[in-house]
mmCIF file of C-alpha atoms and ligand atoms in Angstrom:
data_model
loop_
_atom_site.group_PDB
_atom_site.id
_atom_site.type_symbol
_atom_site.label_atom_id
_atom_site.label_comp_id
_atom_site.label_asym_id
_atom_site.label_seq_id
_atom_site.Cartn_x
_atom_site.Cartn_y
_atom_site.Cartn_z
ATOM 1 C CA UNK F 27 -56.923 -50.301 -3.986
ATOM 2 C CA UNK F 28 -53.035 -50.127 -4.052
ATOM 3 C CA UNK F 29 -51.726 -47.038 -2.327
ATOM 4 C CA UNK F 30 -51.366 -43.478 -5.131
ATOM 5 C CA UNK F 31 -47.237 -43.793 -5.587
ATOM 6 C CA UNK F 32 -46.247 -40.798 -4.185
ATOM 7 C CA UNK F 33 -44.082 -38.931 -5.329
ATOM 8 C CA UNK F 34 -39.876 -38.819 -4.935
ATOM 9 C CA UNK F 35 -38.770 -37.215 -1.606
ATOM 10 C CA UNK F 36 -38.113 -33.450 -1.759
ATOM 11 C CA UNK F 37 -35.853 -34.125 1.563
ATOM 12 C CA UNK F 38 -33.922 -36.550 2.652
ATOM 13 C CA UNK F 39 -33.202 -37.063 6.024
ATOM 14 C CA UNK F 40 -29.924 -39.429 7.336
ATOM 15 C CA UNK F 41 -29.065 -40.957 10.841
ATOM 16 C CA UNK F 42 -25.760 -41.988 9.388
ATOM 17 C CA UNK F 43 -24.747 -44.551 11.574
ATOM 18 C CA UNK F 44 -22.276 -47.707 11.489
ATOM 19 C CA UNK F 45 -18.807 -46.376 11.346
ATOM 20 C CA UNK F 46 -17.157 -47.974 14.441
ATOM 21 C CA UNK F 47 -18.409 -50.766 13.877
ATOM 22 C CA UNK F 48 -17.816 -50.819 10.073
ATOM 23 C CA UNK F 49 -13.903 -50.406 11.692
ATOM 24 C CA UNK F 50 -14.293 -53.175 14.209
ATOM 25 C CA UNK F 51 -15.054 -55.393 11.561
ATOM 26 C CA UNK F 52 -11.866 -54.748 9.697
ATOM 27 C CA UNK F 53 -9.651 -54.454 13.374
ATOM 28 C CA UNK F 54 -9.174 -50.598 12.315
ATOM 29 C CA UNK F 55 -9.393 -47.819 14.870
ATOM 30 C CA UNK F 56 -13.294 -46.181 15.105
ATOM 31 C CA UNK F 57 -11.772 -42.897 13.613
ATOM 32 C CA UNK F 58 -11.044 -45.218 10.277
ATOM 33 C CA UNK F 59 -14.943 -45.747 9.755
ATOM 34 C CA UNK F 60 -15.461 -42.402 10.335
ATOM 35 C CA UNK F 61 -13.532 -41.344 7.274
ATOM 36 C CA UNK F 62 -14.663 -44.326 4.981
ATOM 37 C CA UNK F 63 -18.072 -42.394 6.068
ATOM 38 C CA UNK F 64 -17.130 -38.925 4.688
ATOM 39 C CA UNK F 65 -16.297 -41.114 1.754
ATOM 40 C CA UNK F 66 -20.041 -42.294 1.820
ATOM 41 C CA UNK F 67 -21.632 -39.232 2.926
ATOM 42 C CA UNK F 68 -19.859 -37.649 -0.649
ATOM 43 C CA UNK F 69 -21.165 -40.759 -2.593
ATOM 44 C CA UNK F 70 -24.996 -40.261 -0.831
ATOM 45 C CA UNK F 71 -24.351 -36.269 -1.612
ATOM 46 C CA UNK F 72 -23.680 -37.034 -5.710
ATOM 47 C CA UNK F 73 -26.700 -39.798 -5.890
ATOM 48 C CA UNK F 74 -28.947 -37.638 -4.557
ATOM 49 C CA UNK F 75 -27.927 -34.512 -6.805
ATOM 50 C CA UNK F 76 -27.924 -36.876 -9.659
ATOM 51 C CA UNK F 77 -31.705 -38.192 -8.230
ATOM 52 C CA UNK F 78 -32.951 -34.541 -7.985
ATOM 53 C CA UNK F 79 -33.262 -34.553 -4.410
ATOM 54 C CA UNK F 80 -33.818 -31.099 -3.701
ATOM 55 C CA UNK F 81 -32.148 -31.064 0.342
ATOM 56 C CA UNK F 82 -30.208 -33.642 2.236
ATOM 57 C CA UNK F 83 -29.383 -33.334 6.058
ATOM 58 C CA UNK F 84 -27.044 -35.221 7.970
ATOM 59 C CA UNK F 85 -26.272 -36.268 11.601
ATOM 60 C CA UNK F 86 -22.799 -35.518 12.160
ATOM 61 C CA UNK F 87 -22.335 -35.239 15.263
ATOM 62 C CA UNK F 88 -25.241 -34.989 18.317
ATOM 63 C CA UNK F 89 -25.027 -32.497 21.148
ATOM 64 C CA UNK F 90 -24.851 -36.430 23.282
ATOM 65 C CA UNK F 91 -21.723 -37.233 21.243
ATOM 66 C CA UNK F 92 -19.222 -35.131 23.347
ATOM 67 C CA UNK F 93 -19.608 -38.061 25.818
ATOM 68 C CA UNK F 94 -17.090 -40.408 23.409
ATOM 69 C CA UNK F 95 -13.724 -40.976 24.116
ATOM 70 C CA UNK F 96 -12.194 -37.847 23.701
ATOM 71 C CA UNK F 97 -9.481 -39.079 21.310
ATOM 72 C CA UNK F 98 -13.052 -39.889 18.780
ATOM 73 C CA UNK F 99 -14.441 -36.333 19.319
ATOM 74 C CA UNK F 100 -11.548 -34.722 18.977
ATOM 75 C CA UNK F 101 -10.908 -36.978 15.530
ATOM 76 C CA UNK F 102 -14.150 -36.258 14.699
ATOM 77 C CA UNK F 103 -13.874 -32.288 14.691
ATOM 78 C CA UNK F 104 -10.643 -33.008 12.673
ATOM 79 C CA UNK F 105 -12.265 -34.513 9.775
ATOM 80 C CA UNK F 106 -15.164 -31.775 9.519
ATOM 81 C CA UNK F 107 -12.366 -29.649 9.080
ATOM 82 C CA UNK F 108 -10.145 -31.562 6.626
ATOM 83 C CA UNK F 109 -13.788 -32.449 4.555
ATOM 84 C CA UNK F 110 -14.798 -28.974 4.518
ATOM 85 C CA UNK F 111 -11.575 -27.993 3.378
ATOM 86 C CA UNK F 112 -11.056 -30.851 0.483
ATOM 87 C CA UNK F 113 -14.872 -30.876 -0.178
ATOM 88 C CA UNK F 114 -16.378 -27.956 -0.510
ATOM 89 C CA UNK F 115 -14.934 -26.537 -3.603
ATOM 90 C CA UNK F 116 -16.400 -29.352 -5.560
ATOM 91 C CA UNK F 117 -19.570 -29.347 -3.728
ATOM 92 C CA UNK F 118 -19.904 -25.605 -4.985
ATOM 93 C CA UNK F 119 -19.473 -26.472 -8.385
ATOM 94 C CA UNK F 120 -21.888 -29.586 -8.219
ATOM 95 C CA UNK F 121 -24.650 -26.583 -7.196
ATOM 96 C CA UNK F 122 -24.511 -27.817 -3.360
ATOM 97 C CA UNK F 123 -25.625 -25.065 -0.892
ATOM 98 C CA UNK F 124 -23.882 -26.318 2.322
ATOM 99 C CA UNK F 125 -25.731 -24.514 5.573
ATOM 100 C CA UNK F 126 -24.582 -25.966 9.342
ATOM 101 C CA UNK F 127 -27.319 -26.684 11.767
ATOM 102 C CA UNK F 128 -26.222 -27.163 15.832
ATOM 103 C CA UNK F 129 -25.050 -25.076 18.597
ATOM 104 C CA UNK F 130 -21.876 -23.056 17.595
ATOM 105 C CA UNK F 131 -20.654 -23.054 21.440
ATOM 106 C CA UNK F 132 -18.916 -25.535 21.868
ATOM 107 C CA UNK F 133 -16.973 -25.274 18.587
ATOM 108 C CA UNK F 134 -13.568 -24.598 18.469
ATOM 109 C CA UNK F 135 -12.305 -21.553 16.174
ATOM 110 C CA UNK F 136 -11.271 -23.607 13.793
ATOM 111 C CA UNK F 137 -13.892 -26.116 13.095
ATOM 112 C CA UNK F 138 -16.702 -22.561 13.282
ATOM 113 C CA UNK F 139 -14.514 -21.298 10.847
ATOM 114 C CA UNK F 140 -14.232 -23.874 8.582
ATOM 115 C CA UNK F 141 -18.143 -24.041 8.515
ATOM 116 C CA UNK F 142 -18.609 -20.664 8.027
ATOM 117 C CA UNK F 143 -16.790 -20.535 5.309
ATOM 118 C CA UNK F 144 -18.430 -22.961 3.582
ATOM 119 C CA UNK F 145 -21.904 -21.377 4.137
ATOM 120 C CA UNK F 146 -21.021 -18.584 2.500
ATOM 121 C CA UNK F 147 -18.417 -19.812 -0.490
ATOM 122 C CA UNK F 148 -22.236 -21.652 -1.273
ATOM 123 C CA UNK F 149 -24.202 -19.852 -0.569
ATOM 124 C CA UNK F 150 -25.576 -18.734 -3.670
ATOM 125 C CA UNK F 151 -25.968 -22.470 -4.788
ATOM 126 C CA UNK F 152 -29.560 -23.871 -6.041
ATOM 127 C CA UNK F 153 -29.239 -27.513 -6.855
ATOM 128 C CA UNK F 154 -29.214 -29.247 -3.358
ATOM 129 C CA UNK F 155 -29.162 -28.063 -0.203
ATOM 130 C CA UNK F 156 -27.032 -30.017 1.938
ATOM 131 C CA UNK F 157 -27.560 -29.351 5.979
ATOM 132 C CA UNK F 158 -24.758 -30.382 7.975
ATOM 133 C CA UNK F 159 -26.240 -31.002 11.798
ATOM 134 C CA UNK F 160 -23.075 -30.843 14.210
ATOM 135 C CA UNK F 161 -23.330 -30.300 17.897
ATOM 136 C CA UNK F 162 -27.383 -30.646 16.898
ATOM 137 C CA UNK F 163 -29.977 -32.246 19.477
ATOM 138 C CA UNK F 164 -33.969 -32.279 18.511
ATOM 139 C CA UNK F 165 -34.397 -31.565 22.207
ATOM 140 C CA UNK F 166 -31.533 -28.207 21.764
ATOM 141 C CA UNK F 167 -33.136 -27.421 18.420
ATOM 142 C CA UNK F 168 -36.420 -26.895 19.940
ATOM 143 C CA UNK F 169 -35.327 -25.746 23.237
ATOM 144 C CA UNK F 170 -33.050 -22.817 21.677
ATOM 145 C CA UNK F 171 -36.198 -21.578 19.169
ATOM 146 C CA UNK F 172 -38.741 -21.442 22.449
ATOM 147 C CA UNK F 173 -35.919 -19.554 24.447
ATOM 148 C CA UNK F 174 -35.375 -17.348 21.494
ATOM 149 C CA UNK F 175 -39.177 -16.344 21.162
ATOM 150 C CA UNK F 176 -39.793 -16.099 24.515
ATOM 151 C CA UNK F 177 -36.755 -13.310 25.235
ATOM 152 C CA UNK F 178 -38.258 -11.364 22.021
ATOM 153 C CA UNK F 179 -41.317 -11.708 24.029
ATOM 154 C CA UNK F 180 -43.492 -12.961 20.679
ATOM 155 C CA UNK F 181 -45.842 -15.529 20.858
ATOM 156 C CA UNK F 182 -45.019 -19.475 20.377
ATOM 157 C CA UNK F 183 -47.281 -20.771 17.499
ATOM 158 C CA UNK F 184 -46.358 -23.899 15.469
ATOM 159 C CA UNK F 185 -45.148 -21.246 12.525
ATOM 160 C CA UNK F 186 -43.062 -18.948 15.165
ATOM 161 C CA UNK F 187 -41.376 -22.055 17.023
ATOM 162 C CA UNK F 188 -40.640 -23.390 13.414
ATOM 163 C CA UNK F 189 -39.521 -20.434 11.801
ATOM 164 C CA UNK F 190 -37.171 -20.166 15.085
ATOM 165 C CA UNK F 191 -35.520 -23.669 14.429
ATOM 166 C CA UNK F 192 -32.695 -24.554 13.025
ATOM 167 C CA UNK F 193 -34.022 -26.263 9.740
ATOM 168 C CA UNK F 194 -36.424 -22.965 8.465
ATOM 169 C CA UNK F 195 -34.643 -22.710 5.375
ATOM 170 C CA UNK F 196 -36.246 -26.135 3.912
ATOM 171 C CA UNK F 197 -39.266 -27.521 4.168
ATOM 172 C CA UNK F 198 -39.452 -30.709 6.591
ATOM 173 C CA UNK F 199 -37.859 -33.914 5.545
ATOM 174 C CA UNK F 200 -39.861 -36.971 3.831
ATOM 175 C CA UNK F 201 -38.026 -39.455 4.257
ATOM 176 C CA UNK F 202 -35.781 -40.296 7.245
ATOM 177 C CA UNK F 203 -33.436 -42.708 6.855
ATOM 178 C CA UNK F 204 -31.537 -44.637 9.587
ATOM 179 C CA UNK F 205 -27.988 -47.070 8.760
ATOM 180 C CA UNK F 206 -26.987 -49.252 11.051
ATOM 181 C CA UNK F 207 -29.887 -51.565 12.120
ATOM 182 C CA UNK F 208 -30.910 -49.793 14.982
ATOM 183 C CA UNK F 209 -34.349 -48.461 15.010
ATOM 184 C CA UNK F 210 -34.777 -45.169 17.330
ATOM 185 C CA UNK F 211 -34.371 -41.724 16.403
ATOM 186 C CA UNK F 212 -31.678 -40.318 18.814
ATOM 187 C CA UNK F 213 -32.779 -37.014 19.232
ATOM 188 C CA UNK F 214 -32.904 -36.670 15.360
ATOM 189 C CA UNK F 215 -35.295 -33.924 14.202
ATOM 190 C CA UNK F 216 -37.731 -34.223 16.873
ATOM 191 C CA UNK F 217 -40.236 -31.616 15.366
ATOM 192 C CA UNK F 218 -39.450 -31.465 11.688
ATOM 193 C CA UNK F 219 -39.869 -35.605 11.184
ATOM 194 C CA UNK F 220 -43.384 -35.389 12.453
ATOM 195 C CA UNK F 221 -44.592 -37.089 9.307
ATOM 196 C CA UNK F 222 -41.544 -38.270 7.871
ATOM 197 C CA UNK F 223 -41.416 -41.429 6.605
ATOM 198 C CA UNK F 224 -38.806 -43.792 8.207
ATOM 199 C CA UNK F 225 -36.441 -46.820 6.563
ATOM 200 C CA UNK F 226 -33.975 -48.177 8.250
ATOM 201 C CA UNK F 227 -31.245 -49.719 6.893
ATOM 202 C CA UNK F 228 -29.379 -52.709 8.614
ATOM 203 C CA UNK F 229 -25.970 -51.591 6.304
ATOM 204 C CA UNK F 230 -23.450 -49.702 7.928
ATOM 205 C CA UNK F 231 -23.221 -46.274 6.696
ATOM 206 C CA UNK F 232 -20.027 -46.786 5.024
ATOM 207 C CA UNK F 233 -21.759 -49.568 2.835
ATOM 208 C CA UNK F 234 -24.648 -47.354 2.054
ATOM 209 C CA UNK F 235 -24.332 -47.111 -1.558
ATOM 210 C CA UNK F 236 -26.645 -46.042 -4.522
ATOM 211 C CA UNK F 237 -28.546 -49.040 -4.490
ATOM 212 C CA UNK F 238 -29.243 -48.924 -1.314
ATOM 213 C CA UNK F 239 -30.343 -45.375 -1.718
ATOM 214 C CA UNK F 240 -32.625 -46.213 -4.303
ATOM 215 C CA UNK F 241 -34.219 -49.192 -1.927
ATOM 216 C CA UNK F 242 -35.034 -46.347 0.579
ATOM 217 C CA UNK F 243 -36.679 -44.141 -2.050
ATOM 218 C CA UNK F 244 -38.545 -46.839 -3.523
ATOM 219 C CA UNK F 245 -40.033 -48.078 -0.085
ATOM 220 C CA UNK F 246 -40.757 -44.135 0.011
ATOM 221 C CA UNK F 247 -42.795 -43.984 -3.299
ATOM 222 C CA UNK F 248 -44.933 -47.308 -2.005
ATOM 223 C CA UNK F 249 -46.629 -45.066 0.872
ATOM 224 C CA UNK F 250 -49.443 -43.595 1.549
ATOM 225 C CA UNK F 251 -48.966 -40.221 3.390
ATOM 226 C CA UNK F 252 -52.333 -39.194 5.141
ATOM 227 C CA UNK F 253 -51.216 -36.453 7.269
ATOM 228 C CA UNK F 254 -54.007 -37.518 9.314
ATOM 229 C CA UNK F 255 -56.727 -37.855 6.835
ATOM 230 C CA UNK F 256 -57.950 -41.480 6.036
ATOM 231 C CA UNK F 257 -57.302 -43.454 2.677
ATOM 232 C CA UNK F 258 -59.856 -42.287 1.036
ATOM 233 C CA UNK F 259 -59.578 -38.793 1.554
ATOM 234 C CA UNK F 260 -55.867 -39.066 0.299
ATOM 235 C CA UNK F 261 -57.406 -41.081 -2.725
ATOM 236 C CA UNK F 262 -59.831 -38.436 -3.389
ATOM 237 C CA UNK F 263 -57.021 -36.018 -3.424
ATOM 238 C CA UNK F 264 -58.623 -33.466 -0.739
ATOM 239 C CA UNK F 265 -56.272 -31.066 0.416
ATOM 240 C CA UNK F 266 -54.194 -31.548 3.851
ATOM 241 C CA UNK F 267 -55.674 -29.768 6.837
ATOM 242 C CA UNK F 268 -53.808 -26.107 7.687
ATOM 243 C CA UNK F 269 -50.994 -26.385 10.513
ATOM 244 C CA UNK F 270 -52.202 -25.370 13.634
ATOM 245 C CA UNK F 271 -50.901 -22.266 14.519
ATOM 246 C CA UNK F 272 -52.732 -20.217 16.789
ATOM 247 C CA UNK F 273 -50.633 -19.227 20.016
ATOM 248 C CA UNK F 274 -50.225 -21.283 22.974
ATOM 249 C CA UNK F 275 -49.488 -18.512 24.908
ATOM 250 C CA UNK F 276 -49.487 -14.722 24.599
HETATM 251 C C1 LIG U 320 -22.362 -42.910 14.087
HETATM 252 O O1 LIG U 320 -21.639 -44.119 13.919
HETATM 253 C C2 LIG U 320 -21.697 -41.865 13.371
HETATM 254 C C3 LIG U 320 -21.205 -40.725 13.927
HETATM 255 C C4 LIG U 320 -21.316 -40.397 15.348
HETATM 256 C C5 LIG U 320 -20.515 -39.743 13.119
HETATM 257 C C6 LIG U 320 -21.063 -39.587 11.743
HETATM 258 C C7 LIG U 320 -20.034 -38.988 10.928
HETATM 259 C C8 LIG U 320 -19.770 -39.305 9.665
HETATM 260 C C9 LIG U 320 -20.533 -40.215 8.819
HETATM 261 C C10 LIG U 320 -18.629 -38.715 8.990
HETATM 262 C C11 LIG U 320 -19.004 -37.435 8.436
HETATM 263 C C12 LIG U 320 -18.739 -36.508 9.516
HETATM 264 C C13 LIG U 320 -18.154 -35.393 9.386
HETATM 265 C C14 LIG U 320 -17.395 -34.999 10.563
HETATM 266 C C15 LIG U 320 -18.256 -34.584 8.159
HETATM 267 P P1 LIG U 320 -21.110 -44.844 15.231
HETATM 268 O O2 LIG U 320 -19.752 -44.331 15.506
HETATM 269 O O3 LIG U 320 -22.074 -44.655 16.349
HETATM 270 O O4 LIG U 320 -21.056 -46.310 14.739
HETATM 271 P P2 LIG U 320 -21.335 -47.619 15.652
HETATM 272 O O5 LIG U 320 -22.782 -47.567 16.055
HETATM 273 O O6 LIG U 320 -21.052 -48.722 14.698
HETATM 274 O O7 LIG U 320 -20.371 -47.565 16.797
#
């Protein structure tokens, strides 16, 4: 028997990747892809309001990234800025709820700022949540939640380590979707992806357009999630197991 369709994802998950070479292809400098991706990541942002996704999160920038040329990180924190600024008033009144995940040392003044301000300009906003990781690792993510718990001295369970990390505020994602033909998750959302279900894309993330958005939902909706039950159980509709959550150490 054909896999149940599931349902559409709740959350959508991006590894946005492509840009420089997206520029090398047209002989523009890398920070040129960069901004034809804000362009995309605005376009993914209204297709998936308009699809009823309920949350979208982003890789922006990874705590490895810093290790570019510095001319491309410091580009890099200058379009965050300049999107936030142009952006986010139209976000707000498309319903977006824009929340920053990643490690605010680091950050200049500015670019903090910039993202603090959009938190709370939407933060009253229902329709979409959009999480914007920058200066996020899985490995930090995970690392900073344990550290956390551990100097409150409370115990580390599944539900305290995740209720610690950055992405508490939405459930995790079901779909995780990676652009630019490479197949790896690059410290990506080490613990909430789990069981995510991954497509990857071989377009550049300044190509990825609706259509292509609705190819990666559709391959969604063909799956069978078993959260570690067989087929049949899933068929039979029984219930997923309860997360584990008893301490792993007092
Ligand atoms: C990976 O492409 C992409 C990034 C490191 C940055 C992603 C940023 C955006 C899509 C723009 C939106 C960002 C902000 C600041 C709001 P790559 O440079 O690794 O591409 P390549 O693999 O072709 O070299």
């Amino acid at each position: 028997m054909p896999p149940a369709a599931a349902a559409a994802p709740h959350h959508i998950a991006i590894v946005m990747d492509g840009n420089g070479r997206w520029a090398r292809q047209r002989f523009l400098p890398r920070l040129a892809g960069h901004a034809q991706g804000v362009d995309s990541l605005r376009r993914c942002v209204r297709a998936c309001v308009a699809r009823g996704v309920g949350v979208l999160t982003v890789f922006a920038f990874s705590s490895e990234n810093w290790n570019r040329p510095q001319d491309e990180v410091s580009g890099l924190m200058g379009l965050l800025a300049k999107a936030l600024a142009r952006e986010v008033p139209e976000l707000s009144r498309d319903g977006v709820c824009v929340r920053f995940v990643g490690e605010k040392a680091g950050l200049s003044g500015n670019v903090r700022k910039g993202l603090e301000q959009a938190e709370s300009l939407t933060a009253g906003n229902t329709r979409l949540v959009l999480n914007v990781c920058f200066n996020y690792g899985g490995r930090w993510d995970i690392t900073q939640a344990a550290a956390r718990l551990a100097a409150r001295g409370e115990p580390i369970t599944e539900a305290s380590l995740h209720a610690a990390m950055g992405l508490a505020h939405v459930p995790d994602p079901d779909l995780v979707i990676r652009t630019g033909g490479e197949m790896r998750i690059s410290n990506f959302l080490l613990w909430q992806a789990a069981y995510s279900e991954f497509f990857f894309s071989d377009r550049l993330w300044p190509d990825f357009d609706e259509a292509a958005l609705d190819e990666a939902i559709a391959s969604f909706r063909a799956r069978e999630r078993r959260f570690g039950r067989t087929s049949e159980q899933v068929q039979q509709q029984q219930p997923a197991p309860e997360r584990q959550t008893e301490p792993l150490r007092a």
